[in-house]
GROMACS .gro file of C-alpha atoms in nm:
model
  399
    1MET     CA    1  -1.652   2.541  -0.081
    2LYS     CA    2  -1.626   2.592  -0.420
    3ASP     CA    3  -1.427   2.314  -0.614
    4ARG     CA    4  -1.156   2.571  -0.774
    5GLU     CA    5  -1.106   2.675  -0.457
    6LYS     CA    6  -1.055   2.349  -0.318
    7ALA     CA    7  -0.811   2.266  -0.593
    8LYS     CA    8  -0.626   2.542  -0.509
    9GLN     CA    9  -0.603   2.406  -0.210
   10LEU     CA   10  -0.520   2.151  -0.221
   11ARG     CA   11  -0.221   2.187  -0.497
   12ASN     CA   12  -0.069   2.395  -0.216
   13ILE     CA   13  -0.085   2.147   0.064
   14GLY     CA   14   0.058   1.932  -0.234
   15TYR     CA   15   0.293   2.195  -0.253
   16ASN     CA   16   0.362   2.323   0.096
   17TYR     CA   17   0.372   1.894   0.273
   18PHE     CA   18   0.356   1.647   0.073
   19GLY     CA   19   0.667   1.767  -0.213
   20PRO     CA   20   0.887   1.863   0.030
   21ILE     CA   21   0.897   1.539   0.206
   22LEU     CA   22   0.882   1.307  -0.034
   23VAL     CA   23   1.100   1.591  -0.276
   24ASP     CA   24   1.376   1.492   0.016
   25PHE     CA   25   1.265   1.094   0.029
   26CYS     CA   26   1.387   1.126  -0.309
   27ARG     CA   27   1.738   1.343  -0.260
   28TRP     CA   28   1.754   1.035   0.052
   29LEU     CA   29   1.719   0.819  -0.204
   30HIS     CA   30   1.958   0.989  -0.460
   31SER     CA   31   2.214   0.920  -0.194
   32GLU     CA   32   2.204   0.566  -0.043
   33ARG     CA   33   2.214   0.419  -0.420
   34LYS     CA   34   2.506   0.539  -0.474
   35ILE     CA   35   2.667   0.369  -0.143
   36ILE     CA   36   2.557   0.060  -0.225
   37GLU     CA   37   2.654  -0.084  -0.555
   38TYR     CA   38   2.792   0.107  -0.889
   39ASN     CA   39   2.559  -0.022  -1.186
   40ASN     CA   40   2.264  -0.045  -0.979
   41ILE     CA   41   1.869  -0.008  -1.117
   42LEU     CA   42   1.629   0.139  -0.879
   43LEU     CA   43   1.302  -0.024  -0.943
   44PHE     CA   44   1.009   0.155  -0.847
   45VAL     CA   45   0.717  -0.097  -0.675
   46ALA     CA   46   0.437  -0.069  -0.853
   47ARG     CA   47   0.172   0.089  -0.739
   48ASP     CA   48   0.283   0.320  -0.460
   49GLY     CA   49   0.592   0.393  -0.645
   50HIS     CA   50   0.438   0.559  -0.954
   51LEU     CA   51   0.461   0.933  -0.784
   52LEU     CA   52   0.845   0.881  -0.676
   53LYS     CA   53   0.932   0.831  -0.972
   54ARG     CA   54   0.810   1.082  -1.183
   55ILE     CA   55   0.936   1.277  -0.917
   56TYR     CA   56   1.295   1.079  -0.933
   57ASN     CA   57   1.321   1.185  -1.303
   58THR     CA   58   1.232   1.526  -1.264
   59LEU     CA   59   1.482   1.555  -0.994
   60TYR     CA   60   1.803   1.300  -1.220
   61PRO     CA   61   1.664   1.224  -1.542
   62GLU     CA   62   1.972   1.096  -1.649
   63GLU     CA   63   2.024   0.807  -1.399
   64SER     CA   64   1.884   0.471  -1.432
   65CYS     CA   65   1.558   0.361  -1.291
   66GLU     CA   66   1.214   0.165  -1.322
   67TYR     CA   67   0.887   0.122  -1.295
   68PHE     CA   68   0.879  -0.209  -1.124
   69LEU     CA   69   0.594  -0.507  -1.177
   70ALA     CA   70   0.494  -0.571  -0.824
   71SER     CA   71   0.173  -0.728  -0.637
   72ARG     CA   72   0.093  -0.916  -0.286
   73ILE     CA   73  -0.113  -1.164  -0.563
   74SER     CA   74   0.102  -1.149  -0.793
   75ARG     CA   75   0.391  -1.292  -0.562
   76HIS     CA   76   0.163  -1.585  -0.434
   77PHE     CA   77   0.099  -1.674  -0.736
   78SER     CA   78   0.433  -1.743  -0.854
   79GLU     CA   79   0.466  -1.974  -0.526
   80LEU     CA   80   0.167  -2.218  -0.511
   81THR     CA   81   0.445  -2.541  -0.606
   82SER     CA   82   0.260  -2.762  -0.384
   83ILE     CA   83  -0.046  -2.856  -0.220
   84GLU     CA   84   0.031  -2.708   0.142
   85LYS     CA   85   0.096  -2.401  -0.032
   86VAL     CA   86  -0.200  -2.395  -0.264
   87ALA     CA   87  -0.380  -2.501   0.077
   88ALA     CA   88  -0.260  -2.247   0.263
   89GLU     CA   89  -0.355  -1.977  -0.016
   90LEU     CA   90  -0.786  -2.084  -0.044
   91ARG     CA   91  -0.751  -2.017   0.384
   92ARG     CA   92  -0.657  -1.711   0.361
   93SER     CA   93  -0.976  -1.610   0.081
   94ALA     CA   94  -1.190  -1.710   0.419
   95SER     CA   95  -1.101  -1.414   0.543
   96ASP     CA   96  -0.958  -1.244   0.295
   97TYR     CA   97  -1.094  -1.091  -0.086
   98SER     CA   98  -0.794  -1.013  -0.247
   99TYR     CA   99  -0.712  -1.419  -0.285
  100ARG     CA  100  -1.091  -1.511  -0.365
  101ASN     CA  101  -1.078  -1.190  -0.598
  102ALA     CA  102  -0.772  -1.277  -0.756
  103LEU     CA  103  -0.801  -1.655  -0.810
  104LYS     CA  104  -1.097  -1.611  -0.977
  105LEU     CA  105  -0.968  -1.382  -1.248
  106TRP     CA  106  -0.602  -1.567  -1.315
  107TYR     CA  107  -0.749  -1.923  -1.257
  108ASP     CA  108  -1.065  -1.916  -1.366
  109LEU     CA  109  -1.168  -2.060  -1.066
  110LYS     CA  110  -1.447  -1.995  -0.856
  111LEU     CA  111  -1.436  -2.102  -0.561
  112PRO     CA  112  -1.681  -2.197  -0.281
  113LEU     CA  113  -1.830  -1.988  -0.027
  114PHE     CA  114  -1.742  -2.188   0.237
  115PHE     CA  115  -1.435  -2.407   0.290
  116ASN     CA  116  -1.423  -2.618   0.574
  117LEU     CA  117  -1.116  -2.471   0.828
  118GLN     CA  118  -0.965  -2.777   0.878
  119HIS     CA  119  -0.685  -2.991   0.777
  120PRO     CA  120  -0.906  -3.335   0.668
  121LYS     CA  121  -0.739  -3.585   0.955
  122GLU     CA  122  -0.849  -3.306   1.203
  123LYS     CA  123  -1.172  -3.416   1.103
  124GLU     CA  124  -1.170  -3.775   1.187
  125GLY     CA  125  -1.516  -3.912   1.337
  126HIS     CA  126  -1.684  -3.575   1.282
  127ALA     CA  127  -1.953  -3.451   0.956
  128ARG     CA  128  -1.781  -3.244   0.681
  129HIS     CA  129  -2.006  -2.994   0.580
  130HIS     CA  130  -1.803  -2.828   0.404
  131LEU     CA  131  -1.566  -2.856   0.080
  132SER     CA  132  -1.188  -2.874   0.236
  133PHE     CA  133  -0.842  -2.634   0.077
  134TYR     CA  134  -0.727  -2.908   0.075
  135ASP     CA  135  -0.987  -3.140  -0.122
  136PHE     CA  136  -0.975  -2.807  -0.344
  137ALA     CA  137  -0.631  -2.798  -0.413
  138ILE     CA  138  -0.615  -3.124  -0.452
  139GLN     CA  139  -0.916  -3.134  -0.748
  140HIS     CA  140  -0.748  -2.836  -0.948
  141SER     CA  141  -0.341  -2.902  -0.842
  142ASP     CA  142  -0.237  -2.962  -1.216
  143LEU     CA  143  -0.422  -2.626  -1.315
  144ILE     CA  144  -0.297  -2.439  -1.050
  145PHE     CA  145   0.073  -2.552  -1.068
  146GLU     CA  146   0.096  -2.544  -1.392
  147LYS     CA  147  -0.010  -2.185  -1.417
  148ALA     CA  148   0.224  -2.109  -1.101
  149LEU     CA  149   0.505  -2.177  -1.320
  150ILE     CA  150   0.441  -2.022  -1.604
  151HIS     CA  151   0.406  -1.657  -1.418
  152ARG     CA  152   0.701  -1.709  -1.228
  153LYS     CA  153   0.862  -1.786  -1.547
  154LYS     CA  154   0.713  -1.464  -1.764
  155TYR     CA  155   0.831  -1.298  -1.418
  156LEU     CA  156   1.238  -1.377  -1.481
  157GLU     CA  157   1.179  -1.292  -1.775
  158TYR     CA  158   1.004  -0.988  -1.729
  159THR     CA  159   1.226  -0.884  -1.461
  160GLN     CA  160   1.591  -1.015  -1.645
  161ARG     CA  161   1.510  -0.751  -1.912
  162ILE     CA  162   1.453  -0.475  -1.725
  163ILE     CA  163   1.721  -0.503  -1.459
  164GLY     CA  164   1.962  -0.649  -1.752
  165SER     CA  165   2.274  -0.719  -1.590
  166LYS     CA  166   2.243  -0.417  -1.329
  167HIS     CA  167   2.214  -0.463  -0.880
  168PRO     CA  168   1.804  -0.386  -0.846
  169ILE     CA  169   1.732  -0.175  -0.562
  170ILE     CA  170   1.392  -0.142  -0.487
  171VAL     CA  171   1.194   0.147  -0.371
  172ASP     CA  172   0.860   0.125  -0.246
  173ILE     CA  173   0.679   0.263   0.074
  174GLY     CA  174   0.852  -0.040   0.226
  175TYR     CA  175   0.685  -0.229   0.580
  176LYS     CA  176   0.727  -0.611   0.555
  177ALA     CA  177   0.986  -0.585   0.234
  178SER     CA  178   0.770  -0.896  -0.001
  179THR     CA  179   0.892  -0.757  -0.292
  180GLN     CA  180   1.274  -0.758  -0.189
  181ALA     CA  181   1.253  -1.103  -0.052
  182PHE     CA  182   1.043  -1.217  -0.366
  183LEU     CA  183   1.299  -1.096  -0.631
  184SER     CA  184   1.591  -1.214  -0.401
  185ASP     CA  185   1.413  -1.588  -0.451
  186LEU     CA  186   1.294  -1.565  -0.815
  187LEU     CA  187   1.664  -1.429  -0.930
  188GLU     CA  188   1.886  -1.652  -0.671
  189HIS     CA  189   2.086  -1.388  -0.538
  190ASP     CA  190   2.128  -0.997  -0.343
  191VAL     CA  191   1.879  -0.745  -0.371
  192SER     CA  192   1.931  -0.434  -0.238
  193GLY     CA  193   1.576  -0.253  -0.032
  194LEU     CA  194   1.533   0.116   0.016
  195TYR     CA  195   1.254   0.212   0.198
  196MET     CA  196   0.985   0.519   0.330
  197VAL     CA  197   0.997   0.309   0.654
  198THR     CA  198   1.039  -0.085   0.755
  199HIS     CA  199   0.811  -0.298   1.024
  200LYS     CA  200   1.005  -0.575   1.238
  201GLU     CA  201   0.951  -0.820   1.010
  202ALA     CA  202   1.142  -0.713   0.710
  203MET     CA  203   1.446  -0.746   0.959
  204ARG     CA  204   1.391  -1.167   0.840
  205VAL     CA  205   1.442  -1.024   0.499
  206CYS     CA  206   1.773  -0.818   0.555
  207LYS     CA  207   1.927  -1.150   0.683
  208ASP     CA  208   1.787  -1.330   0.372
  209SER     CA  209   1.796  -1.120   0.056
  210GLY     CA  210   2.040  -0.836   0.124
  211LEU     CA  211   2.036  -0.474   0.233
  212ILE     CA  212   1.773  -0.256   0.396
  213ARG     CA  213   1.739   0.101   0.454
  214SER     CA  214   1.464   0.350   0.523
  215TYR     CA  215   1.479   0.667   0.532
  216ASP     CA  216   1.159   0.757   0.878
  217GLY     CA  217   1.215   0.395   1.063
  218LEU     CA  218   1.377   0.084   1.057
  219PHE     CA  219   1.283  -0.157   1.155
  220VAL     CA  220   1.018  -0.009   1.384
  221SER     CA  221   0.659  -0.144   1.514
  222ALA     CA  222   0.378  -0.145   1.252
  223LYS     CA  223   0.201   0.121   1.555
  224ASP     CA  224   0.527   0.310   1.571
  225GLN     CA  225   0.350   0.691   1.661
  226LYS     CA  226   0.756   0.852   1.611
  227SER     CA  227   0.795   0.717   1.244
  228VAL     CA  228   0.517   1.039   0.999
  229VAL     CA  229   0.508   0.782   0.739
  230ASN     CA  230   0.447   0.498   0.938
  231ASN     CA  231   0.149   0.645   1.151
  232TYR     CA  232  -0.004   0.828   0.875
  233ARG     CA  233   0.092   0.521   0.608
  234PHE     CA  234  -0.317   0.545   0.491
  235VAL     CA  235  -0.305   0.891   0.371
  236PHE     CA  236   0.073   0.836   0.228
  237GLU     CA  237  -0.047   0.520   0.020
  238ALA     CA  238  -0.362   0.742  -0.045
  239ILE     CA  239  -0.119   1.018  -0.291
  240LEU     CA  240   0.157   0.773  -0.430
  241THR     CA  241  -0.109   0.498  -0.519
  242ALA     CA  242  -0.058   0.519  -0.931
  243PRO     CA  243  -0.391   0.611  -1.149
  244SER     CA  244  -0.397   0.281  -1.262
  245GLY     CA  245  -0.571  -0.045  -1.174
  246ALA     CA  246  -0.410  -0.349  -0.916
  247PHE     CA  247  -0.121  -0.548  -1.079
  248VAL     CA  248  -0.264  -0.921  -1.063
  249ALA     CA  249  -0.055  -1.149  -1.269
  250PHE     CA  250   0.091  -1.160  -1.612
  251ASP     CA  251  -0.095  -1.386  -1.836
  252GLN     CA  252   0.042  -1.692  -2.008
  253LEU     CA  253   0.195  -1.492  -2.347
  254GLY     CA  254   0.401  -1.246  -2.074
  255GLN     CA  255   0.147  -1.009  -2.024
  256PRO     CA  256   0.063  -0.798  -1.765
  257LEU     CA  257  -0.329  -0.794  -1.618
  258PHE     CA  258  -0.425  -0.556  -1.391
  259GLU     CA  259  -0.768  -0.543  -1.172
  260ARG     CA  260  -0.962  -0.197  -1.244
  261ASP     CA  261  -0.949   0.067  -1.079
  262VAL     CA  262  -1.205   0.152  -0.798
  263ARG     CA  263  -1.124   0.474  -0.568
  264SER     CA  264  -1.447   0.767  -0.649
  265GLN     CA  265  -1.402   1.073  -0.827
  266ILE     CA  266  -1.391   1.259  -0.585
  267THR     CA  267  -1.076   1.023  -0.451
  268ARG     CA  268  -0.893   1.045  -0.788
  269GLN     CA  269  -1.023   1.437  -0.841
  270ILE     CA  270  -0.801   1.514  -0.416
  271ILE     CA  271  -0.554   1.303  -0.551
  272SER     CA  272  -0.476   1.438  -0.851
  273ASN     CA  273  -0.492   1.796  -0.725
  274ILE     CA  274  -0.197   1.705  -0.516
  275HIS     CA  275  -0.023   1.514  -0.719
  276SER     CA  276  -0.022   1.829  -0.978
  277GLY     CA  277   0.127   2.093  -0.647
  278ILE     CA  278   0.403   1.795  -0.564
  279LEU     CA  279   0.518   1.744  -0.929
  280ASP     CA  280   0.514   2.172  -1.004
  281PHE     CA  281   0.741   2.163  -0.651
  282ALA     CA  282   1.014   1.911  -0.769
  283ASN     CA  283   0.967   2.086  -1.070
  284ASP     CA  284   1.115   2.416  -0.891
  285ALA     CA  285   1.379   2.232  -0.632
  286THR     CA  286   1.517   2.179  -0.902
  287CYS     CA  287   1.634   2.535  -1.019
  288SER     CA  288   1.589   2.697  -0.701
  289LYS     CA  289   1.798   2.675  -0.368
  290ARG     CA  290   1.529   2.865  -0.145
  291LYS     CA  291   1.363   2.564  -0.100
  292ILE     CA  292   1.619   2.341   0.065
  293GLU     CA  293   1.501   2.477   0.415
  294GLN     CA  294   1.131   2.369   0.302
  295ILE     CA  295   1.318   2.010   0.241
  296GLU     CA  296   1.492   2.031   0.565
  297ASN     CA  297   1.184   2.054   0.773
  298SER     CA  298   0.961   1.832   0.601
  299LYS     CA  299   0.895   1.600   0.855
  300CYS     CA  300   0.786   1.821   1.045
  301LYS     CA  301   0.579   2.041   0.863
  302VAL     CA  302   0.398   1.659   0.729
  303LYS     CA  303   0.330   1.535   1.075
  304CYS     CA  304   0.164   1.933   1.171
  305LEU     CA  305  -0.069   1.894   0.977
  306LEU     CA  306  -0.196   1.550   1.013
  307SER     CA  307  -0.159   1.523   1.407
  308SER     CA  308  -0.333   1.914   1.413
  309PRO     CA  309  -0.566   2.012   1.057
  310THR     CA  310  -0.793   2.330   1.078
  311LYS     CA  311  -1.105   2.228   1.032
  312THR     CA  312  -1.090   2.369   0.705
  313GLN     CA  313  -0.789   2.158   0.572
  314ALA     CA  314  -0.993   1.867   0.743
  315GLN     CA  315  -1.279   1.946   0.515
  316LEU     CA  316  -1.022   1.975   0.149
  317PHE     CA  317  -1.010   1.582   0.301
  318GLU     CA  318  -1.329   1.466   0.262
  319GLY     CA  319  -1.373   1.147   0.060
  320LEU     CA  320  -1.067   1.053   0.110
  321GLU     CA  321  -1.018   0.706   0.084
  322PHE     CA  322  -0.776   0.466   0.140
  323CYS     CA  323  -0.890   0.153  -0.134
  324ASP     CA  324  -0.733  -0.168  -0.183
  325SER     CA  325  -0.991  -0.379  -0.380
  326PHE     CA  326  -0.788  -0.737  -0.367
  327LYS     CA  327  -0.760  -0.657   0.070
  328THR     CA  328  -1.136  -0.595   0.140
  329THR     CA  329  -1.450  -0.506  -0.077
  330GLU     CA  330  -1.500  -0.177   0.186
  331ARG     CA  331  -1.383   0.130   0.096
  332LEU     CA  332  -1.170   0.263   0.388
  333TYR     CA  333  -1.217   0.645   0.448
  334ILE     CA  334  -0.965   0.873   0.580
  335VAL     CA  335  -1.232   1.084   0.628
  336SER     CA  336  -1.586   0.956   0.609
  337PRO     CA  337  -1.854   1.175   0.361
  338GLN     CA  338  -2.066   1.161   0.619
  339SER     CA  339  -1.927   1.386   0.786
  340LYS     CA  340  -2.128   1.660   0.722
  341ARG     CA  341  -2.420   1.503   0.848
  342PHE     CA  342  -2.206   1.477   1.207
  343ASP     CA  343  -2.023   1.812   1.207
  344SER     CA  344  -1.725   1.635   1.287
  345PHE     CA  345  -1.459   1.322   1.064
  346SER     CA  346  -1.514   1.027   1.101
  347LEU     CA  347  -1.162   0.870   1.020
  348TRP     CA  348  -0.858   1.130   0.984
  349ALA     CA  349  -0.541   1.090   0.966
  350GLU     CA  350  -0.508   0.905   1.328
  351GLY     CA  351  -0.837   0.777   1.272
  352GLN     CA  352  -0.760   0.539   1.016
  353LEU     CA  353  -0.878   0.158   1.046
  354ARG     CA  354  -0.550  -0.029   1.078
  355ALA     CA  355  -0.580  -0.280   0.789
  356ASP     CA  356  -0.280  -0.454   0.914
  357ASP     CA  357  -0.457  -0.581   1.210
  358ILE     CA  358  -0.833  -0.529   1.167
  359ASN     CA  359  -1.089  -0.817   1.084
  360LEU     CA  360  -1.316  -0.746   0.866
  361TRP     CA  361  -1.573  -1.023   1.029
  362ASP     CA  362  -1.544  -0.929   1.333
  363PRO     CA  363  -1.647  -0.566   1.390
  364TRP     CA  364  -1.597  -0.492   1.801
  365ARG     CA  365  -1.219  -0.548   1.699
  366ALA     CA  366  -1.250  -0.297   1.404
  367PHE     CA  367  -1.436  -0.020   1.644
  368GLY     CA  368  -1.121  -0.084   1.849
  369SER     CA  369  -0.844  -0.052   1.627
  370VAL     CA  370  -0.993   0.352   1.550
  371CYS     CA  371  -0.908   0.624   1.717
  372VAL     CA  372  -0.956   0.957   1.649
  373PRO     CA  373  -0.785   1.166   1.907
  374ILE     CA  374  -0.664   1.474   1.604
  375ALA     CA  375  -1.018   1.562   1.651
  376LYS     CA  376  -0.925   1.697   1.993
  377PRO     CA  377  -0.802   2.017   1.928
  378PHE     CA  378  -1.152   2.178   1.735
  379LEU     CA  379  -1.400   2.010   1.882
  380PRO     CA  380  -1.569   2.081   2.238
  381LYS     CA  381  -1.559   1.771   2.482
  382GLY     CA  382  -1.916   1.700   2.396
  383GLN     CA  383  -1.885   1.748   2.011
  384TYR     CA  384  -1.555   1.489   2.072
  385LEU     CA  385  -1.787   1.176   2.232
  386ARG     CA  386  -2.025   1.214   1.954
  387LEU     CA  387  -1.803   1.149   1.704
  388LYS     CA  388  -1.666   0.846   1.838
  389THR     CA  389  -2.000   0.682   1.870
  390ASN     CA  390  -2.052   0.815   1.549
  391CYS     CA  391  -1.730   0.643   1.396
  392ARG     CA  392  -1.830   0.332   1.580
  393LYS     CA  393  -2.231   0.347   1.367
  394PHE     CA  394  -2.002   0.471   1.095
  395ILE     CA  395  -1.799   0.118   1.167
  396PHE     CA  396  -2.093  -0.137   1.197
  397ASP     CA  397  -2.278   0.028   0.916
  398LYS     CA  398  -2.082  -0.089   0.679
  399LEU     CA  399  -1.933  -0.410   0.825
   0.00000   0.00000   0.00000
C-alpha cells in the first residue's frame, strides 16, 4: 500500500471511528461538569489529555480548561517523605525501569544494578551480598528528602497558578484515578474526576478524594471486556498520547522536565494521520447536525473495528506501538512490524500485552497475558495456530 493511500485511509479511520467516540466523550464532559460545581475548571491530564483538550476547545472554545502536567513519577517524587517510603520506591526499581531511569534523571542517583530484596532485619544470620533498599535510602536520605520537598512545593505553586479559586476537575483516560488522589492530597480538599473508564481501585479515591464519573465503565475490573475503552485501552492510549516526551518533574526553578519521546517514526506517522481525521470530524461536528447519528453509535462502531478488522484495516496499523519508556525499555506492539514475515498480526487490539499485569522478568507470564482471538475472522485454523506460536516467539525474542 502506497504511503499516500495509507495516510488517507488512516485519516478516514480517525474521522469515521475515533473522531465520533472522542467527540461524544467531550460532549459528555460538557454535560457532567455543569452538575459538579458552577465555578470549575477542567484539567486535561498529560499525556493522554492533549488530544482531548484540543477536541474540547474546538467544541466549546468559551469554556475554561487547561493541560495539566502530571505523571506517575512526578506523584511519587512528591511523596518521598520518610525512609520507609523511599525504600518502597527503590524496591520498585528492581522490576520497574521507570524508577531506575527517573531517579537517575531527577536525583542524579545511579542505583546499584542489584538490590538485596529483603529488609535488613529479615537478613539476620545471613550473608548480605547486595546493598539493601534501606541502606541506599539512608545513605542518600538528606538529598532525597530535600528534593522531594522542593518538588512538592513547586508542584503546589504550579497547580494553584492554573486553577486559581476554581474547583478542579481531573479529565483523563482513567483507571485508578491516582492523579485525582494526589491532587486532593496536595490541595488538601476534594477534587472531582471525569474519566473514560475507571477500575475498581478508584473506589477508594472516590471515597477519600472526591466525586468520580466515568463515560464507559465505572469501577470495572481491569480485565473487563464490556467497556470498549478498557478492552482496547492500549489502542486508545497510543492514539491519545501527546506528541512529546512524558513529564518527569519540576526542577528547583519550577521548570518542567520531560523525558524524550521514544516512539518510532512509524507510530508517529500513524497517530498523526489519525489525529488529523479526528480533528476534522470535531470541526465538522460543530456545524453539522448530520454528525449526531455517527456520534450516538460511536462505541459500537469502534468495537466493530477493533474486534473484527479486515486484513486491510489491520495492515494500516502495522508497526503501531504502545510505548511507555518509564514503565519498560521494551516496545509493546499493537500490530507487530514482524507480521509480514508470518503473514499474520502478532499483537492487534485484543492481542495486547497487558502492561498492568505483565512481569517482564517472567516470559511465561508475559505469554499467558496475550490473547489473539481477533485473528480468527480472517485466518484459517492452521494459520491461527501458527499465529499463536509466532506470538509466543515474538514475546520471547523481545524478553
